[in-house]
Amino acid sequence: MDYKSSLIPDGNAMENLEKQLICPICLEMFTKPVVILPCQHNLCRKCANDIFQAANPYWTNRGGSVSMSGGRFRCPSCRHEVIMDRHGVYGLQRNLLVENIIDIYKQECSSRPLQKGSHPMCKEHEDEKINIYCLTCEVPTCSLCKVFGAHQACEVAPLQSIFQGQKTELSNCISMLVAGNDRVQTIISQLEDSCRVTKENSHQVKEELSQKFDALYAILDEKKSELLQRITREQEEKLSFLEALILQYREQLQKSTKLVETAIQSLDEPGGATFLLSAKQLIKSIVEASKGCQLGKTEQGFENMDYFTLDLEHIAEALRAIDFGTDEDEEEEFIEEEAEEEEGVSTEGKEGNTNEEPDE
């Protein structure tokens, strides 16, 4: 069975196959050995080692000191994170199938004649292929341009040498860019972790702050209830005293009203003897009733409740001054207060000694 003819058809299929055999790092056809990543993408082992070394600069490979730990890098095709053991890229499995396809492809390409138009031609000399590179102008050109054309005074070099050098430079740039992308991805992961931790810490301190203010609310509600109960008790005592006085005065009023009615009836008696029989006792009862009007009275301002007034301005100021602070700030404030108190005590002591007169 002819594997070459079955695997490598003619026409555009060759170009499509070549695209599948291009390394995403060096942008050239895979160079053996070819390694396969856990994500099923392929790399030249040299390219894989370059990006692995760039992402893990302190990891030592073969020939250096032995590293007891592995490293990691990201696949340049899908960004999947590849975790390596202590063997590095040498621990990756070779893709022998891709290597065999590359060999067959190269044999097929070498046996095919060069198709017209497959090589870029010079714009000035349409029949001449571009085969040299102008170092002065930094452009590819043809031999006739060097001999007769615009590049006669320029320095030129073989196209293949410049081609290999620039491809190597581009490969190195790609490796650096991929390694830089890995570092950026690491920074992004760290920043995302910082966002998560910031949210968690903010939620925690919010919960703690809410609990502390809830405790303050509870203390205020408890104190409010206590003070209201004291006012209520005072109110009940005063009202009870006033209601008792009202009852006493009403009883006295009823007695006085009955005496007045009895006295008026006595005045209406036509006979003097009948009047005199009851007049003396009636007069005595009225006098005693008049003396009995000296009942209890309330003092001036008895109904006043102003002594239950609270001055909460200093507490309100303290509440307005509530702010976030550290334990160090509280300790400094405490030390300053102690120092001020000690200065006040020492000043009072000096004044006392000055005011004392000497004994004669």
mmCIF file of C-alpha atoms in Angstrom:
data_model
loop_
_atom_site.group_PDB
_atom_site.id
_atom_site.type_symbol
_atom_site.label_atom_id
_atom_site.label_comp_id
_atom_site.label_asym_id
_atom_site.label_seq_id
_atom_site.Cartn_x
_atom_site.Cartn_y
_atom_site.Cartn_z
ATOM 1 C CA MET A 1 0.000 0.000 0.000
ATOM 2 C CA ASP A 2 1.336 3.442 -0.977
ATOM 3 C CA TYR A 3 1.145 5.500 2.214
ATOM 4 C CA LYS A 4 2.538 8.585 0.504
ATOM 5 C CA SER A 5 -0.202 8.763 -2.110
ATOM 6 C CA SER A 6 -2.915 8.021 0.439
ATOM 7 C CA LEU A 7 -1.701 10.551 3.033
ATOM 8 C CA ILE A 8 -0.516 13.362 0.737
ATOM 9 C CA PRO A 9 -3.015 14.188 -2.013
ATOM 10 C CA ASP A 10 -2.362 16.794 -4.679
ATOM 11 C CA GLY A 11 -3.407 20.403 -4.865
ATOM 12 C CA ASN A 12 -4.450 22.483 -1.906
ATOM 13 C CA ALA A 13 -4.398 19.459 0.391
ATOM 14 C CA MET A 14 -0.611 19.778 0.603
ATOM 15 C CA GLU A 15 -0.912 23.376 1.768
ATOM 16 C CA ASN A 16 -3.599 22.460 4.308
ATOM 17 C CA LEU A 17 -1.476 19.627 5.646
ATOM 18 C CA GLU A 18 1.534 21.914 5.923
ATOM 19 C CA LYS A 19 -0.506 24.339 8.029
ATOM 20 C CA GLN A 20 -1.347 21.501 10.421
ATOM 21 C CA LEU A 21 2.360 20.668 10.765
ATOM 22 C CA ILE A 22 3.423 24.217 11.766
ATOM 23 C CA CYS A 23 4.693 24.737 15.319
ATOM 24 C CA PRO A 24 2.808 27.629 17.008
ATOM 25 C CA ILE A 25 6.072 28.827 18.607
ATOM 26 C CA CYS A 26 8.684 28.902 15.833
ATOM 27 C CA LEU A 27 6.069 29.080 13.018
ATOM 28 C CA GLU A 28 7.980 26.452 11.084
ATOM 29 C CA MET A 29 7.333 22.820 10.440
ATOM 30 C CA PHE A 30 7.762 20.734 13.567
ATOM 31 C CA THR A 31 11.362 19.814 14.326
ATOM 32 C CA LYS A 32 11.831 16.360 15.742
ATOM 33 C CA PRO A 33 11.430 15.319 18.460
ATOM 34 C CA VAL A 34 7.799 16.450 18.595
ATOM 35 C CA VAL A 35 6.089 16.331 22.013
ATOM 36 C CA ILE A 36 2.361 16.150 22.667
ATOM 37 C CA LEU A 37 0.851 18.153 25.557
ATOM 38 C CA PRO A 38 -1.954 16.903 27.823
ATOM 39 C CA CYS A 39 -4.324 19.153 25.844
ATOM 40 C CA GLN A 40 -3.408 17.156 22.682
ATOM 41 C CA HIS A 41 -1.545 20.055 21.015
ATOM 42 C CA ASN A 42 1.947 19.475 19.626
ATOM 43 C CA LEU A 43 5.183 21.444 19.985
ATOM 44 C CA CYS A 44 8.800 21.043 19.012
ATOM 45 C CA ARG A 45 10.526 19.850 22.128
ATOM 46 C CA LYS A 46 13.053 22.676 21.779
ATOM 47 C CA CYS A 47 10.228 25.266 21.579
ATOM 48 C CA ALA A 48 8.434 23.644 24.499
ATOM 49 C CA ASN A 49 11.644 23.786 26.509
ATOM 50 C CA ASP A 50 12.149 27.473 25.610
ATOM 51 C CA ILE A 51 8.728 28.571 26.896
ATOM 52 C CA PHE A 52 9.066 26.247 29.910
ATOM 53 C CA GLN A 53 12.427 27.829 30.825
ATOM 54 C CA ALA A 54 10.998 31.316 30.295
ATOM 55 C CA ALA A 55 8.047 30.603 32.581
ATOM 56 C CA ASN A 56 10.258 28.860 35.173
ATOM 57 C CA PRO A 57 13.592 30.742 35.176
ATOM 58 C CA TYR A 58 14.864 29.051 38.337
ATOM 59 C CA TRP A 59 14.241 25.514 37.089
ATOM 60 C CA THR A 60 17.404 23.688 35.989
ATOM 61 C CA ASN A 61 17.265 21.205 33.155
ATOM 62 C CA ARG A 62 19.624 18.467 32.111
ATOM 63 C CA GLY A 63 23.238 19.364 32.561
ATOM 64 C CA GLY A 64 22.602 21.679 35.514
ATOM 65 C CA SER A 65 21.911 21.077 39.149
ATOM 66 C CA VAL A 66 19.127 18.616 39.834
ATOM 67 C CA SER A 67 15.741 20.191 40.547
ATOM 68 C CA MET A 68 13.526 18.240 42.929
ATOM 69 C CA SER A 69 10.374 20.094 41.847
ATOM 70 C CA GLY A 70 8.687 20.611 38.525
ATOM 71 C CA GLY A 71 7.145 23.681 36.961
ATOM 72 C CA ARG A 72 4.297 24.806 34.759
ATOM 73 C CA PHE A 73 3.572 26.747 31.578
ATOM 74 C CA ARG A 74 0.574 27.394 29.359
ATOM 75 C CA CYS A 75 -0.111 25.853 25.975
ATOM 76 C CA PRO A 76 0.368 28.614 23.339
ATOM 77 C CA SER A 77 -2.609 27.282 21.355
ATOM 78 C CA CYS A 78 -5.359 26.906 23.985
ATOM 79 C CA ARG A 79 -3.780 28.473 27.154
ATOM 80 C CA HIS A 80 -4.290 25.226 29.062
ATOM 81 C CA GLU A 81 -1.935 25.052 32.028
ATOM 82 C CA VAL A 82 0.607 22.251 31.652
ATOM 83 C CA ILE A 83 2.060 21.000 34.939
ATOM 84 C CA MET A 84 5.482 19.351 34.640
ATOM 85 C CA ASP A 85 7.329 17.032 36.972
ATOM 86 C CA ARG A 86 11.030 17.272 37.802
ATOM 87 C CA HIS A 87 11.955 15.936 34.325
ATOM 88 C CA GLY A 88 10.567 19.065 32.634
ATOM 89 C CA VAL A 89 9.686 18.813 28.936
ATOM 90 C CA TYR A 90 11.714 15.592 28.738
ATOM 91 C CA GLY A 91 8.905 13.946 30.630
ATOM 92 C CA LEU A 92 6.434 14.704 27.815
ATOM 93 C CA GLN A 93 5.497 11.925 25.410
ATOM 94 C CA ARG A 94 6.775 12.101 21.846
ATOM 95 C CA ASN A 95 4.182 12.161 19.060
ATOM 96 C CA LEU A 96 5.663 9.567 16.709
ATOM 97 C CA LEU A 97 2.645 9.753 14.382
ATOM 98 C CA VAL A 98 3.252 13.446 13.658
ATOM 99 C CA GLU A 99 6.966 12.782 13.171
ATOM 100 C CA ASN A 100 6.208 10.054 10.620
ATOM 101 C CA ILE A 101 3.767 12.324 8.775
ATOM 102 C CA ILE A 102 6.461 15.038 8.637
ATOM 103 C CA ASP A 103 8.945 12.573 7.106
ATOM 104 C CA ILE A 104 6.434 11.465 4.463
ATOM 105 C CA TYR A 105 5.488 15.075 3.738
ATOM 106 C CA LYS A 106 9.108 16.122 3.250
ATOM 107 C CA GLN A 107 9.777 13.148 0.937
ATOM 108 C CA GLU A 108 6.708 14.004 -1.108
ATOM 109 C CA CYS A 109 7.683 17.671 -1.358
ATOM 110 C CA SER A 110 11.250 16.775 -2.426
ATOM 111 C CA SER A 111 9.944 14.552 -5.217
ATOM 112 C CA ARG A 112 7.570 17.217 -6.595
ATOM 113 C CA PRO A 113 8.776 19.760 -9.202
ATOM 114 C CA LEU A 114 8.733 23.397 -8.157
ATOM 115 C CA GLN A 115 5.474 24.887 -9.314
ATOM 116 C CA LYS A 116 5.446 28.187 -11.186
ATOM 117 C CA GLY A 117 4.526 31.033 -8.979
ATOM 118 C CA SER A 118 5.515 29.198 -5.753
ATOM 119 C CA HIS A 119 8.604 31.443 -5.399
ATOM 120 C CA PRO A 120 8.175 35.230 -5.137
ATOM 121 C CA MET A 121 9.451 37.135 -8.147
ATOM 122 C CA CYS A 122 11.135 40.535 -8.336
ATOM 123 C CA LYS A 123 8.822 43.435 -9.116
ATOM 124 C CA GLU A 124 11.482 45.243 -11.179
ATOM 125 C CA HIS A 125 12.601 42.111 -13.040
ATOM 126 C CA GLU A 126 9.565 39.905 -13.454
ATOM 127 C CA ASP A 127 11.524 36.871 -14.670
ATOM 128 C CA GLU A 128 13.978 36.958 -11.777
ATOM 129 C CA LYS A 129 13.377 35.205 -8.472
ATOM 130 C CA ILE A 130 14.074 36.979 -5.210
ATOM 131 C CA ASN A 131 17.282 35.308 -4.068
ATOM 132 C CA ILE A 132 19.301 37.850 -2.049
ATOM 133 C CA TYR A 133 18.671 40.237 0.839
ATOM 134 C CA CYS A 134 19.702 43.889 0.873
ATOM 135 C CA LEU A 135 21.184 44.624 4.293
ATOM 136 C CA THR A 136 21.261 48.361 3.630
ATOM 137 C CA CYS A 137 17.597 48.726 2.655
ATOM 138 C CA GLU A 138 16.493 45.678 4.703
ATOM 139 C CA VAL A 139 14.389 44.238 1.872
ATOM 140 C CA PRO A 140 14.643 41.008 -0.184
ATOM 141 C CA THR A 141 15.564 41.515 -3.847
ATOM 142 C CA CYS A 142 17.053 39.771 -6.892
ATOM 143 C CA SER A 143 20.565 39.520 -8.315
ATOM 144 C CA LEU A 144 19.822 41.871 -11.250
ATOM 145 C CA CYS A 145 18.815 44.619 -8.808
ATOM 146 C CA LYS A 146 22.244 44.262 -7.200
ATOM 147 C CA VAL A 147 24.114 44.287 -10.524
ATOM 148 C CA PHE A 148 22.092 46.773 -12.570
ATOM 149 C CA GLY A 149 19.262 48.052 -10.389
ATOM 150 C CA ALA A 150 18.573 50.173 -7.333
ATOM 151 C CA HIS A 151 20.754 48.104 -4.961
ATOM 152 C CA GLN A 152 24.115 48.421 -6.791
ATOM 153 C CA ALA A 153 25.746 50.328 -3.903
ATOM 154 C CA CYS A 154 24.057 48.314 -1.169
ATOM 155 C CA GLU A 155 25.468 45.506 0.952
ATOM 156 C CA VAL A 156 23.701 42.216 0.346
ATOM 157 C CA ALA A 157 23.688 38.738 1.900
ATOM 158 C CA PRO A 158 22.391 35.304 0.917
ATOM 159 C CA LEU A 159 18.656 35.079 1.399
ATOM 160 C CA GLN A 160 18.842 31.815 3.337
ATOM 161 C CA SER A 161 21.194 33.169 6.025
ATOM 162 C CA ILE A 162 18.956 36.184 6.693
ATOM 163 C CA PHE A 163 15.917 33.934 6.506
ATOM 164 C CA GLN A 164 17.218 31.614 9.223
ATOM 165 C CA GLY A 165 18.398 34.491 11.405
ATOM 166 C CA GLN A 166 15.113 36.378 11.303
ATOM 167 C CA LYS A 167 13.114 33.210 11.867
ATOM 168 C CA THR A 168 15.250 32.433 14.892
ATOM 169 C CA GLU A 169 14.783 36.013 16.158
ATOM 170 C CA LEU A 170 11.032 35.805 15.594
ATOM 171 C CA SER A 171 10.889 32.466 17.407
ATOM 172 C CA ASN A 172 12.747 33.966 20.362
ATOM 173 C CA CYS A 173 10.356 36.933 20.392
ATOM 174 C CA ILE A 174 7.386 34.577 20.351
ATOM 175 C CA SER A 175 8.873 32.610 23.251
ATOM 176 C CA MET A 176 9.394 35.804 25.226
ATOM 177 C CA LEU A 177 5.865 36.960 24.416
ATOM 178 C CA VAL A 178 4.373 33.628 25.456
ATOM 179 C CA ALA A 179 6.382 33.714 28.690
ATOM 180 C CA GLY A 180 5.241 37.297 29.249
ATOM 181 C CA ASN A 181 1.647 36.235 28.685
ATOM 182 C CA ASP A 182 2.092 33.529 31.305
ATOM 183 C CA ARG A 183 3.391 36.077 33.783
ATOM 184 C CA VAL A 184 0.513 38.427 32.967
ATOM 185 C CA GLN A 185 -1.928 35.557 33.452
ATOM 186 C CA THR A 186 -0.306 34.830 36.814
ATOM 187 C CA ILE A 187 -0.687 38.485 37.814
ATOM 188 C CA ILE A 188 -4.328 38.423 36.680
ATOM 189 C CA SER A 189 -4.935 35.325 38.820
ATOM 190 C CA GLN A 190 -3.301 37.028 41.803
ATOM 191 C CA LEU A 191 -5.415 40.160 41.287
ATOM 192 C CA GLU A 192 -8.561 38.057 41.005
ATOM 193 C CA ASP A 193 -7.623 36.350 44.269
ATOM 194 C CA SER A 194 -7.077 39.781 45.810
ATOM 195 C CA CYS A 195 -10.555 40.839 44.642
ATOM 196 C CA ARG A 196 -12.080 37.729 46.204
ATOM 197 C CA VAL A 197 -10.208 38.176 49.498
ATOM 198 C CA THR A 198 -11.100 41.895 49.557
ATOM 199 C CA LYS A 199 -14.787 41.064 49.157
ATOM 200 C CA GLU A 200 -14.589 38.416 51.889
ATOM 201 C CA ASN A 201 -12.777 40.769 54.292
ATOM 202 C CA SER A 202 -15.214 43.598 53.557
ATOM 203 C CA HIS A 203 -18.159 41.303 54.227
ATOM 204 C CA GLN A 204 -16.577 40.188 57.505
ATOM 205 C CA VAL A 205 -15.907 43.704 58.830
ATOM 206 C CA LYS A 206 -19.395 44.799 57.747
ATOM 207 C CA GLU A 207 -20.879 41.942 59.762
ATOM 208 C CA GLU A 208 -18.748 42.857 62.794
ATOM 209 C CA LEU A 209 -19.710 46.541 62.500
ATOM 210 C CA SER A 210 -23.399 45.677 62.224
ATOM 211 C CA GLN A 211 -23.162 43.458 65.310
ATOM 212 C CA LYS A 212 -21.500 46.230 67.338
ATOM 213 C CA PHE A 213 -24.117 48.791 66.337
ATOM 214 C CA ASP A 214 -26.885 46.293 67.061
ATOM 215 C CA ALA A 215 -25.401 45.900 70.546
ATOM 216 C CA LEU A 216 -25.461 49.697 70.972
ATOM 217 C CA TYR A 217 -29.084 49.806 69.796
ATOM 218 C CA ALA A 218 -29.949 47.109 72.340
ATOM 219 C CA ILE A 219 -28.269 49.073 75.169
ATOM 220 C CA LEU A 220 -30.110 52.255 74.176
ATOM 221 C CA ASP A 221 -33.452 50.444 73.960
ATOM 222 C CA GLU A 222 -32.891 48.847 77.359
ATOM 223 C CA LYS A 223 -31.943 52.186 78.956
ATOM 224 C CA LYS A 224 -34.886 53.906 77.262
ATOM 225 C CA SER A 225 -37.302 51.318 78.657
ATOM 226 C CA GLU A 226 -35.793 51.672 82.131
ATOM 227 C CA LEU A 227 -36.094 55.479 82.171
ATOM 228 C CA LEU A 228 -39.630 55.408 80.777
ATOM 229 C CA GLN A 229 -40.628 52.992 83.542
ATOM 230 C CA ARG A 230 -39.226 55.375 86.176
ATOM 231 C CA ILE A 231 -41.233 58.265 84.711
ATOM 232 C CA THR A 232 -44.317 56.069 84.615
ATOM 233 C CA ARG A 233 -43.878 55.084 88.282
ATOM 234 C CA GLU A 234 -43.485 58.724 89.306
ATOM 235 C CA GLN A 235 -46.544 59.642 87.274
ATOM 236 C CA GLU A 236 -48.588 56.887 88.899
ATOM 237 C CA GLU A 237 -47.504 57.936 92.395
ATOM 238 C CA LYS A 238 -48.400 61.571 91.810
ATOM 239 C CA LEU A 239 -51.709 60.742 90.166
ATOM 240 C CA SER A 240 -52.560 58.360 93.003
ATOM 241 C CA PHE A 241 -51.835 61.082 95.570
ATOM 242 C CA LEU A 242 -53.893 63.672 93.632
ATOM 243 C CA GLU A 243 -56.819 61.295 93.143
ATOM 244 C CA ALA A 244 -56.840 60.547 96.905
ATOM 245 C CA LEU A 245 -56.928 64.272 97.670
ATOM 246 C CA ILE A 246 -59.756 64.772 95.193
ATOM 247 C CA LEU A 247 -61.720 61.994 96.908
ATOM 248 C CA GLN A 248 -61.160 63.544 100.357
ATOM 249 C CA TYR A 249 -62.262 66.973 99.170
ATOM 250 C CA ARG A 250 -65.354 65.523 97.521
ATOM 251 C CA GLU A 251 -66.327 63.760 100.742
ATOM 252 C CA GLN A 252 -65.782 66.989 102.638
ATOM 253 C CA LEU A 253 -67.859 68.848 100.074
ATOM 254 C CA GLN A 254 -70.728 66.383 100.438
ATOM 255 C CA LYS A 255 -70.714 66.756 104.227
ATOM 256 C CA SER A 256 -70.638 70.538 103.975
ATOM 257 C CA THR A 257 -73.513 70.509 101.468
ATOM 258 C CA LYS A 258 -75.651 68.405 103.833
ATOM 259 C CA LEU A 259 -74.887 70.745 106.758
ATOM 260 C CA VAL A 260 -75.871 73.734 104.639
ATOM 261 C CA GLU A 261 -79.182 72.076 103.748
ATOM 262 C CA THR A 262 -79.833 71.183 107.385
ATOM 263 C CA ALA A 263 -78.980 74.723 108.513
ATOM 264 C CA ILE A 264 -81.343 76.226 105.935
ATOM 265 C CA GLN A 265 -84.134 73.936 107.096
ATOM 266 C CA SER A 266 -83.513 75.035 110.728
ATOM 267 C CA LEU A 267 -83.765 78.670 109.709
ATOM 268 C CA ASP A 268 -87.190 77.923 108.256
ATOM 269 C CA GLU A 269 -88.518 76.663 111.655
ATOM 270 C CA PRO A 270 -91.256 79.046 112.805
ATOM 271 C CA GLY A 271 -91.053 78.127 116.483
ATOM 272 C CA GLY A 272 -88.208 79.397 118.571
ATOM 273 C CA ALA A 273 -88.147 76.400 120.889
ATOM 274 C CA THR A 274 -87.780 73.913 118.057
ATOM 275 C CA PHE A 275 -85.000 75.998 116.490
ATOM 276 C CA LEU A 276 -83.095 76.307 119.716
ATOM 277 C CA LEU A 277 -83.182 72.559 120.324
ATOM 278 C CA SER A 278 -81.061 71.902 117.223
ATOM 279 C CA ALA A 279 -79.319 75.200 116.563
ATOM 280 C CA LYS A 280 -76.497 74.821 119.076
ATOM 281 C CA GLN A 281 -75.482 71.367 117.859
ATOM 282 C CA LEU A 282 -75.817 72.477 114.246
ATOM 283 C CA ILE A 283 -73.576 75.483 114.832
ATOM 284 C CA LYS A 284 -71.005 73.236 116.499
ATOM 285 C CA SER A 285 -71.036 70.791 113.520
ATOM 286 C CA ILE A 286 -70.604 73.668 111.039
ATOM 287 C CA VAL A 287 -67.616 75.021 113.005
ATOM 288 C CA GLU A 288 -66.021 71.571 113.099
ATOM 289 C CA ALA A 289 -66.692 71.122 109.371
ATOM 290 C CA SER A 290 -65.009 74.440 108.694
ATOM 291 C CA LYS A 291 -61.964 73.304 110.655
ATOM 292 C CA GLY A 292 -61.943 70.023 108.743
ATOM 293 C CA CYS A 293 -61.355 71.866 105.494
ATOM 294 C CA GLN A 294 -57.669 71.954 106.396
ATOM 295 C CA LEU A 295 -56.951 68.857 104.261
ATOM 296 C CA GLY A 296 -53.739 67.926 102.496
ATOM 297 C CA LYS A 297 -52.492 70.139 99.680
ATOM 298 C CA THR A 298 -49.940 69.819 96.882
ATOM 299 C CA GLU A 299 -46.759 71.827 96.964
ATOM 300 C CA GLN A 300 -46.049 74.410 94.331
ATOM 301 C CA GLY A 301 -44.666 72.738 91.195
ATOM 302 C CA PHE A 302 -45.954 69.340 92.322
ATOM 303 C CA GLU A 303 -46.988 68.490 88.754
ATOM 304 C CA ASN A 304 -43.589 69.452 87.360
ATOM 305 C CA MET A 305 -41.585 66.568 85.766
ATOM 306 C CA ASP A 306 -38.559 68.554 84.613
ATOM 307 C CA TYR A 307 -36.174 66.643 86.869
ATOM 308 C CA PHE A 308 -36.479 63.714 84.446
ATOM 309 C CA THR A 309 -34.798 65.740 81.706
ATOM 310 C CA LEU A 310 -31.598 64.221 80.241
ATOM 311 C CA ASP A 311 -28.580 66.064 78.879
ATOM 312 C CA LEU A 312 -27.343 63.740 76.142
ATOM 313 C CA GLU A 313 -25.328 66.250 74.148
ATOM 314 C CA HIS A 314 -21.958 64.809 75.268
ATOM 315 C CA ILE A 315 -23.158 61.312 74.407
ATOM 316 C CA ALA A 316 -24.380 62.545 71.026
ATOM 317 C CA GLU A 317 -20.961 64.111 70.419
ATOM 318 C CA ALA A 318 -19.284 60.834 71.361
ATOM 319 C CA LEU A 319 -21.539 58.957 68.950
ATOM 320 C CA ARG A 320 -20.777 61.437 66.168
ATOM 321 C CA ALA A 321 -17.060 60.965 66.843
ATOM 322 C CA ILE A 322 -17.260 57.220 66.290
ATOM 323 C CA ASP A 323 -14.754 56.290 63.602
ATOM 324 C CA PHE A 324 -12.447 53.513 62.571
ATOM 325 C CA GLY A 325 -9.187 53.395 64.479
ATOM 326 C CA THR A 326 -6.419 51.045 65.529
ATOM 327 C CA ASP A 327 -5.499 49.805 68.966
ATOM 328 C CA GLU A 328 -2.305 51.876 68.750
ATOM 329 C CA ASP A 329 -4.344 55.082 68.388
ATOM 330 C CA GLU A 330 -6.423 54.164 71.439
ATOM 331 C CA GLU A 331 -3.270 53.430 73.446
ATOM 332 C CA GLU A 332 -1.748 56.799 72.456
ATOM 333 C CA GLU A 333 -4.931 58.620 73.493
ATOM 334 C CA PHE A 334 -4.940 56.773 76.831
ATOM 335 C CA ILE A 335 -1.274 57.691 77.446
ATOM 336 C CA GLU A 336 -1.961 61.349 76.598
ATOM 337 C CA GLU A 337 -4.917 61.463 79.020
ATOM 338 C CA GLU A 338 -2.798 59.946 81.811
ATOM 339 C CA ALA A 339 -0.038 62.485 81.138
ATOM 340 C CA GLU A 340 -2.521 65.366 81.324
ATOM 341 C CA GLU A 341 -3.927 64.069 84.614
ATOM 342 C CA GLU A 342 -0.428 63.757 86.107
ATOM 343 C CA GLU A 343 0.409 67.318 85.033
ATOM 344 C CA GLY A 344 -2.810 68.572 86.634
ATOM 345 C CA VAL A 345 -2.005 66.811 89.938
ATOM 346 C CA SER A 346 1.556 68.131 90.015
ATOM 347 C CA THR A 347 0.367 71.681 89.276
ATOM 348 C CA GLU A 348 -2.173 71.568 92.116
ATOM 349 C CA GLY A 349 0.514 70.306 94.490
ATOM 350 C CA LYS A 350 2.849 73.188 93.613
ATOM 351 C CA GLU A 351 0.083 75.751 94.120
ATOM 352 C CA GLY A 352 -0.747 74.252 97.517
ATOM 353 C CA ASN A 353 2.877 74.507 98.642
ATOM 354 C CA THR A 354 3.064 78.133 97.461
ATOM 355 C CA ASN A 355 -0.071 79.167 99.395
ATOM 356 C CA GLU A 356 1.191 77.701 102.699
ATOM 357 C CA GLU A 357 2.590 80.410 105.040
ATOM 358 C CA PRO A 358 5.740 79.664 107.049
ATOM 359 C CA ASP A 359 5.313 79.148 110.812
ATOM 360 C CA GLU A 360 6.573 81.991 112.978
#
